Amino acid sequence: NPGLIKEQFAIAISEWQKAHLSAEAIMRMTLAGLSQQSVQGHIIVRLPNGNTETISSGPSEVISKAVIEVFATRFLRNPGVLWLSTSKKKVVVRQLELARRVGLNIQVNVDLPDIILVDLAPAHPLFVFIEVVASYGPVGERRKQAIFSITDAGGIDRSHVVFVTAYKDRESGAFSKTAKAIAWNSFAWFMSEHEKLMVLRDGTFLSDIIPFS
């Protein structure tokens, strides 16, 4: 309809997408646009406390932004960011005082994951260690044990520690290349399917697993 003006045209596009595209397809289109924009400049990341941080652009930084703005608010009840590093800047956010207050002693000279989140809602805070994978480097078994050594030293029960590997998409080359290296008893999260988690579990009886709806 060539008679549609700019605002009407945008509304028509949105209505057509909702009628003919899956939620995953729409999300992939949104992410593709975000990735394209990030090449042209910096990315602004809004933290759960309302503060913002500016990070350099790049594929892994786009995923980091989604982890903090989408994953953290979707899967944690009262999220906080204790640590954020990127491929271009090793330390962006470093909430050492908050970390110590909830029982985690972060040593900045230790090789830490890209992101450390905390859920402050439970009686015992839940610590979430996240590796962002745009090309390589998932949370593997050796990486998981190295992080456990940090939390063990702080007296944090392992039941309060979670490991996540974050990807852009299940169809990405990064996932197919690194999937076999992801540690058991950890999670994988994908930007394009942001409301879902992939769970990797040690073997157990199927009857012990809550049935899927």
PDB file of C-alpha atoms in Angstrom, residues 15-211:
ATOM      1  CA  GLU A  15       1.267  -6.523  12.533  1.00  0.00           C
ATOM      2  CA  TRP A  16       2.432  -8.614   9.578  1.00  0.00           C
ATOM      3  CA  GLN A  17       5.403  -9.948  11.566  1.00  0.00           C
ATOM      4  CA  LYS A  18       3.195 -10.955  14.499  1.00  0.00           C
ATOM      5  CA  ALA A  19       0.787 -12.733  12.158  1.00  0.00           C
ATOM      6  CA  HIS A  20       3.339 -14.588  10.025  1.00  0.00           C
ATOM      7  CA  LEU A  21       6.598 -14.954  11.986  1.00  0.00           C
ATOM      8  CA  SER A  22       7.446 -16.997  15.063  1.00  0.00           C
ATOM      9  CA  ALA A  23       8.671 -15.287  18.213  1.00  0.00           C
ATOM     10  CA  GLU A  24      12.122 -16.786  17.582  1.00  0.00           C
ATOM     11  CA  ALA A  25      12.236 -15.360  14.043  1.00  0.00           C
ATOM     12  CA  ILE A  26      11.278 -11.898  15.277  1.00  0.00           C
ATOM     13  CA  MET A  27      13.926 -12.077  17.982  1.00  0.00           C
ATOM     14  CA  ARG A  28      16.572 -13.110  15.445  1.00  0.00           C
ATOM     15  CA  MET A  29      15.666 -10.110  13.286  1.00  0.00           C
ATOM     16  CA  THR A  30      15.924  -7.813  16.304  1.00  0.00           C
ATOM     17  CA  LEU A  31      19.305  -9.254  17.256  1.00  0.00           C
ATOM     18  CA  ALA A  32      20.579  -8.935  13.715  1.00  0.00           C
ATOM     19  CA  GLY A  33      19.723  -5.240  13.807  1.00  0.00           C
ATOM     20  CA  LEU A  34      21.385  -4.831  17.189  1.00  0.00           C
ATOM     21  CA  SER A  35      24.528  -6.561  15.958  1.00  0.00           C
ATOM     22  CA  GLN A  36      24.648  -4.306  12.915  1.00  0.00           C
ATOM     23  CA  GLN A  37      24.258  -1.175  15.048  1.00  0.00           C
ATOM     24  CA  SER A  38      26.994  -2.309  17.406  1.00  0.00           C
ATOM     25  CA  VAL A  39      29.547  -2.332  14.622  1.00  0.00           C
ATOM     26  CA  GLN A  40      29.059   1.406  14.201  1.00  0.00           C
ATOM     27  CA  GLY A  41      29.871   2.478  17.748  1.00  0.00           C
ATOM     28  CA  HIS A  42      29.523   1.656  21.403  1.00  0.00           C
ATOM     29  CA  ILE A  43      26.889  -0.277  23.293  1.00  0.00           C
ATOM     30  CA  ILE A  44      25.106   1.078  26.347  1.00  0.00           C
ATOM     31  CA  VAL A  45      24.320  -1.583  28.956  1.00  0.00           C
ATOM     32  CA  ARG A  46      21.611  -0.865  31.528  1.00  0.00           C
ATOM     33  CA  LEU A  47      22.379  -2.572  34.838  1.00  0.00           C
ATOM     34  CA  PRO A  48      19.629  -3.936  37.131  1.00  0.00           C
ATOM     35  CA  ASN A  49      20.177  -1.055  39.588  1.00  0.00           C
ATOM     36  CA  GLY A  50      19.396   1.477  36.844  1.00  0.00           C
ATOM     37  CA  ASN A  51      22.973   2.579  36.216  1.00  0.00           C
ATOM     38  CA  THR A  52      24.452   2.345  32.735  1.00  0.00           C
ATOM     39  CA  GLU A  53      27.850   1.347  31.399  1.00  0.00           C
ATOM     40  CA  THR A  54      29.242   1.975  27.916  1.00  0.00           C
ATOM     41  CA  ILE A  55      31.203  -0.850  26.340  1.00  0.00           C
ATOM     42  CA  SER A  56      32.939  -1.203  22.998  1.00  0.00           C
ATOM     43  CA  SER A  57      31.008  -2.844  20.205  1.00  0.00           C
ATOM     44  CA  GLY A  58      31.517  -6.415  19.078  1.00  0.00           C
ATOM     45  CA  PRO A  59      29.732  -9.791  18.835  1.00  0.00           C
ATOM     46  CA  SER A  60      30.492 -10.860  22.418  1.00  0.00           C
ATOM     47  CA  GLU A  61      29.525  -7.442  23.778  1.00  0.00           C
ATOM     48  CA  VAL A  62      26.078  -7.725  22.156  1.00  0.00           C
ATOM     49  CA  ILE A  63      25.568 -11.021  23.987  1.00  0.00           C
ATOM     50  CA  SER A  64      26.838  -9.517  27.260  1.00  0.00           C
ATOM     51  CA  LYS A  65      24.294  -6.706  26.975  1.00  0.00           C
ATOM     52  CA  ALA A  66      21.508  -9.267  26.488  1.00  0.00           C
ATOM     53  CA  VAL A  67      22.697 -11.339  29.453  1.00  0.00           C
ATOM     54  CA  ILE A  68      22.490  -8.347  31.792  1.00  0.00           C
ATOM     55  CA  GLU A  69      19.345  -6.712  30.413  1.00  0.00           C
ATOM     56  CA  VAL A  70      17.334  -9.811  29.447  1.00  0.00           C
ATOM     57  CA  PHE A  71      18.670 -12.991  31.081  1.00  0.00           C
ATOM     58  CA  ALA A  72      19.239 -11.431  34.509  1.00  0.00           C
ATOM     59  CA  THR A  73      15.751  -9.945  34.724  1.00  0.00           C
ATOM     60  CA  ARG A  74      14.081 -13.064  33.301  1.00  0.00           C
ATOM     61  CA  PHE A  75      15.734 -15.745  35.440  1.00  0.00           C
ATOM     62  CA  LEU A  76      16.760 -13.918  38.644  1.00  0.00           C
ATOM     63  CA  ARG A  77      14.259 -12.400  41.067  1.00  0.00           C
ATOM     64  CA  ASN A  78      16.513  -9.666  42.456  1.00  0.00           C
ATOM     65  CA  PRO A  79      19.562  -9.522  40.186  1.00  0.00           C
ATOM     66  CA  GLY A  80      22.821  -7.707  40.699  1.00  0.00           C
ATOM     67  CA  VAL A  81      25.966  -7.501  38.575  1.00  0.00           C
ATOM     68  CA  LEU A  82      29.140  -8.240  40.515  1.00  0.00           C
ATOM     69  CA  TRP A  83      31.528  -8.467  37.578  1.00  0.00           C
ATOM     70  CA  LEU A  84      31.534  -7.646  33.869  1.00  0.00           C
ATOM     71  CA  SER A  85      34.485  -7.949  31.532  1.00  0.00           C
ATOM     72  CA  THR A  86      34.557  -7.863  27.738  1.00  0.00           C
ATOM     73  CA  SER A  87      36.936  -8.954  25.032  1.00  0.00           C
ATOM     74  CA  LYS A  88      38.130  -5.357  24.633  1.00  0.00           C
ATOM     75  CA  LYS A  89      38.149  -4.252  28.284  1.00  0.00           C
ATOM     76  CA  LYS A  90      39.012  -6.731  30.979  1.00  0.00           C
ATOM     77  CA  VAL A  91      37.085  -4.993  33.764  1.00  0.00           C
ATOM     78  CA  VAL A  92      33.965  -2.909  33.089  1.00  0.00           C
ATOM     79  CA  VAL A  93      31.963  -3.482  36.290  1.00  0.00           C
ATOM     80  CA  ARG A  94      33.629  -4.516  39.542  1.00  0.00           C
ATOM     81  CA  GLN A  95      31.275  -4.510  42.540  1.00  0.00           C
ATOM     82  CA  LEU A  96      33.785  -5.806  45.058  1.00  0.00           C
ATOM     83  CA  GLU A  97      32.060  -4.422  48.141  1.00  0.00           C
ATOM     84  CA  LEU A  98      28.689  -5.935  47.200  1.00  0.00           C
ATOM     85  CA  ALA A  99      30.404  -9.235  46.436  1.00  0.00           C
ATOM     86  CA  ARG A 100      32.082  -9.311  49.847  1.00  0.00           C
ATOM     87  CA  ARG A 101      28.806  -8.402  51.548  1.00  0.00           C
ATOM     88  CA  VAL A 102      27.115 -11.482  50.083  1.00  0.00           C
ATOM     89  CA  GLY A 103      30.062 -13.769  50.776  1.00  0.00           C
ATOM     90  CA  LEU A 104      32.121 -13.806  47.567  1.00  0.00           C
ATOM     91  CA  ASN A 105      35.700 -12.524  47.670  1.00  0.00           C
ATOM     92  CA  ILE A 106      36.554 -11.563  44.093  1.00  0.00           C
ATOM     93  CA  GLN A 107      40.283 -11.513  43.407  1.00  0.00           C
ATOM     94  CA  VAL A 108      40.793  -9.278  40.395  1.00  0.00           C
ATOM     95  CA  ASN A 109      44.055 -10.984  39.465  1.00  0.00           C
ATOM     96  CA  VAL A 110      42.272 -14.339  39.110  1.00  0.00           C
ATOM     97  CA  ASP A 111      41.012 -15.471  35.715  1.00  0.00           C
ATOM     98  CA  LEU A 112      37.285 -14.830  36.146  1.00  0.00           C
ATOM     99  CA  PRO A 113      34.397 -15.481  33.753  1.00  0.00           C
ATOM    100  CA  ASP A 114      32.943 -12.710  31.599  1.00  0.00           C
ATOM    101  CA  ILE A 115      30.009 -12.001  33.909  1.00  0.00           C
ATOM    102  CA  ILE A 116      29.166 -12.754  37.536  1.00  0.00           C
ATOM    103  CA  LEU A 117      25.559 -12.166  38.554  1.00  0.00           C
ATOM    104  CA  VAL A 118      23.966 -12.600  41.957  1.00  0.00           C
ATOM    105  CA  ASP A 119      20.333 -13.168  42.869  1.00  0.00           C
ATOM    106  CA  LEU A 120      19.781 -11.397  46.180  1.00  0.00           C
ATOM    107  CA  ALA A 121      16.232 -12.716  46.652  1.00  0.00           C
ATOM    108  CA  PRO A 122      16.985 -16.120  48.262  1.00  0.00           C
ATOM    109  CA  ALA A 123      18.017 -16.363  51.904  1.00  0.00           C
ATOM    110  CA  HIS A 124      21.368 -17.615  50.613  1.00  0.00           C
ATOM    111  CA  PRO A 125      22.327 -15.536  47.536  1.00  0.00           C
ATOM    112  CA  LEU A 126      22.630 -17.442  44.269  1.00  0.00           C
ATOM    113  CA  PHE A 127      25.835 -16.792  42.323  1.00  0.00           C
ATOM    114  CA  VAL A 128      25.681 -17.127  38.531  1.00  0.00           C
ATOM    115  CA  PHE A 129      28.960 -17.413  36.615  1.00  0.00           C
ATOM    116  CA  ILE A 130      28.515 -16.763  32.895  1.00  0.00           C
ATOM    117  CA  GLU A 131      30.825 -17.201  29.928  1.00  0.00           C
ATOM    118  CA  VAL A 132      29.832 -15.325  26.779  1.00  0.00           C
ATOM    119  CA  VAL A 133      30.636 -17.260  23.619  1.00  0.00           C
ATOM    120  CA  ALA A 134      30.790 -15.496  20.277  1.00  0.00           C
ATOM    121  CA  SER A 135      33.475 -17.835  18.961  1.00  0.00           C
ATOM    122  CA  TYR A 136      35.022 -19.972  21.727  1.00  0.00           C
ATOM    123  CA  GLY A 137      35.283 -20.499  25.486  1.00  0.00           C
ATOM    124  CA  PRO A 138      32.198 -22.153  27.079  1.00  0.00           C
ATOM    125  CA  VAL A 139      31.976 -23.143  30.733  1.00  0.00           C
ATOM    126  CA  GLY A 140      33.760 -26.470  30.487  1.00  0.00           C
ATOM    127  CA  GLU A 141      34.469 -28.942  33.268  1.00  0.00           C
ATOM    128  CA  ARG A 142      37.938 -27.539  34.006  1.00  0.00           C
ATOM    129  CA  ARG A 143      36.566 -23.986  34.061  1.00  0.00           C
ATOM    130  CA  LYS A 144      33.759 -25.031  36.384  1.00  0.00           C
ATOM    131  CA  GLN A 145      36.151 -26.625  38.862  1.00  0.00           C
ATOM    132  CA  ALA A 146      38.394 -23.536  38.809  1.00  0.00           C
ATOM    133  CA  ILE A 147      35.425 -21.343  39.715  1.00  0.00           C
ATOM    134  CA  PHE A 148      34.363 -23.806  42.415  1.00  0.00           C
ATOM    135  CA  SER A 149      37.794 -23.335  43.992  1.00  0.00           C
ATOM    136  CA  ILE A 150      36.978 -19.629  44.364  1.00  0.00           C
ATOM    137  CA  THR A 151      33.527 -20.189  45.857  1.00  0.00           C
ATOM    138  CA  ASP A 152      34.747 -23.029  48.082  1.00  0.00           C
ATOM    139  CA  ALA A 153      37.392 -20.703  49.510  1.00  0.00           C
ATOM    140  CA  GLY A 154      34.622 -18.258  50.387  1.00  0.00           C
ATOM    141  CA  GLY A 155      32.587 -20.920  52.155  1.00  0.00           C
ATOM    142  CA  ILE A 156      29.821 -20.774  49.565  1.00  0.00           C
ATOM    143  CA  ASP A 157      27.849 -23.997  49.272  1.00  0.00           C
ATOM    144  CA  ARG A 158      28.030 -25.426  45.764  1.00  0.00           C
ATOM    145  CA  SER A 159      24.238 -25.648  45.675  1.00  0.00           C
ATOM    146  CA  HIS A 160      24.250 -21.826  45.546  1.00  0.00           C
ATOM    147  CA  VAL A 161      26.499 -21.661  42.471  1.00  0.00           C
ATOM    148  CA  VAL A 162      25.236 -21.806  38.878  1.00  0.00           C
ATOM    149  CA  PHE A 163      27.142 -21.930  35.594  1.00  0.00           C
ATOM    150  CA  VAL A 164      25.796 -20.584  32.299  1.00  0.00           C
ATOM    151  CA  THR A 165      27.226 -20.375  28.791  1.00  0.00           C
ATOM    152  CA  ALA A 166      25.569 -17.620  26.740  1.00  0.00           C
ATOM    153  CA  TYR A 167      25.283 -17.709  22.953  1.00  0.00           C
ATOM    154  CA  LYS A 168      23.615 -15.608  20.287  1.00  0.00           C
ATOM    155  CA  ASP A 169      21.693 -18.475  18.667  1.00  0.00           C
ATOM    156  CA  ARG A 170      21.480 -22.266  18.579  1.00  0.00           C
ATOM    157  CA  GLU A 171      22.080 -22.060  14.830  1.00  0.00           C
ATOM    158  CA  SER A 172      25.311 -20.115  15.242  1.00  0.00           C
ATOM    159  CA  GLY A 173      28.656 -21.641  14.401  1.00  0.00           C
ATOM    160  CA  ALA A 174      29.902 -20.776  17.891  1.00  0.00           C
ATOM    161  CA  PHE A 175      27.380 -23.129  19.484  1.00  0.00           C
ATOM    162  CA  SER A 176      27.940 -26.024  17.095  1.00  0.00           C
ATOM    163  CA  LYS A 177      31.692 -25.670  17.566  1.00  0.00           C
ATOM    164  CA  THR A 178      31.686 -25.557  21.373  1.00  0.00           C
ATOM    165  CA  ALA A 179      28.571 -27.496  22.446  1.00  0.00           C
ATOM    166  CA  LYS A 180      30.465 -30.690  23.223  1.00  0.00           C
ATOM    167  CA  ALA A 181      32.739 -28.810  25.635  1.00  0.00           C
ATOM    168  CA  ILE A 182      29.944 -27.406  27.846  1.00  0.00           C
ATOM    169  CA  ALA A 183      30.153 -28.837  31.359  1.00  0.00           C
ATOM    170  CA  TRP A 184      27.460 -31.130  32.726  1.00  0.00           C
ATOM    171  CA  ASN A 185      25.245 -29.673  35.448  1.00  0.00           C
ATOM    172  CA  SER A 186      25.319 -26.272  33.822  1.00  0.00           C
ATOM    173  CA  PHE A 187      23.035 -24.241  31.558  1.00  0.00           C
ATOM    174  CA  ALA A 188      23.157 -22.772  28.065  1.00  0.00           C
ATOM    175  CA  TRP A 189      21.200 -19.646  27.147  1.00  0.00           C
ATOM    176  CA  PHE A 190      20.499 -18.212  23.712  1.00  0.00           C
ATOM    177  CA  MET A 191      19.659 -14.594  22.895  1.00  0.00           C
ATOM    178  CA  SER A 192      17.267 -15.631  20.136  1.00  0.00           C
ATOM    179  CA  GLU A 193      15.252 -17.830  22.532  1.00  0.00           C
ATOM    180  CA  HIS A 194      15.619 -15.613  25.563  1.00  0.00           C
ATOM    181  CA  GLU A 195      12.769 -17.105  27.611  1.00  0.00           C
ATOM    182  CA  LYS A 196      14.250 -20.623  27.575  1.00  0.00           C
ATOM    183  CA  LEU A 197      17.214 -22.389  29.166  1.00  0.00           C
ATOM    184  CA  MET A 198      19.030 -25.502  27.993  1.00  0.00           C
ATOM    185  CA  VAL A 199      19.825 -27.740  30.972  1.00  0.00           C
ATOM    186  CA  LEU A 200      22.744 -30.190  30.884  1.00  0.00           C
ATOM    187  CA  ARG A 201      22.343 -32.763  33.640  1.00  0.00           C
ATOM    188  CA  ASP A 202      24.204 -35.771  34.927  1.00  0.00           C
ATOM    189  CA  GLY A 203      22.346 -39.011  34.351  1.00  0.00           C
ATOM    190  CA  THR A 204      19.317 -39.654  36.519  1.00  0.00           C
ATOM    191  CA  PHE A 205      16.026 -41.539  36.360  1.00  0.00           C
ATOM    192  CA  LEU A 206      13.617 -39.851  33.980  1.00  0.00           C
ATOM    193  CA  SER A 207      10.894 -40.202  36.597  1.00  0.00           C
ATOM    194  CA  ASP A 208      12.901 -37.908  38.876  1.00  0.00           C
ATOM    195  CA  ILE A 209      12.715 -35.083  36.344  1.00  0.00           C
ATOM    196  CA  ILE A 210       9.675 -32.851  36.444  1.00  0.00           C
ATOM    197  CA  PRO A 211       7.569 -33.625  33.340  1.00  0.00           C
TER     198      PRO A 211
END
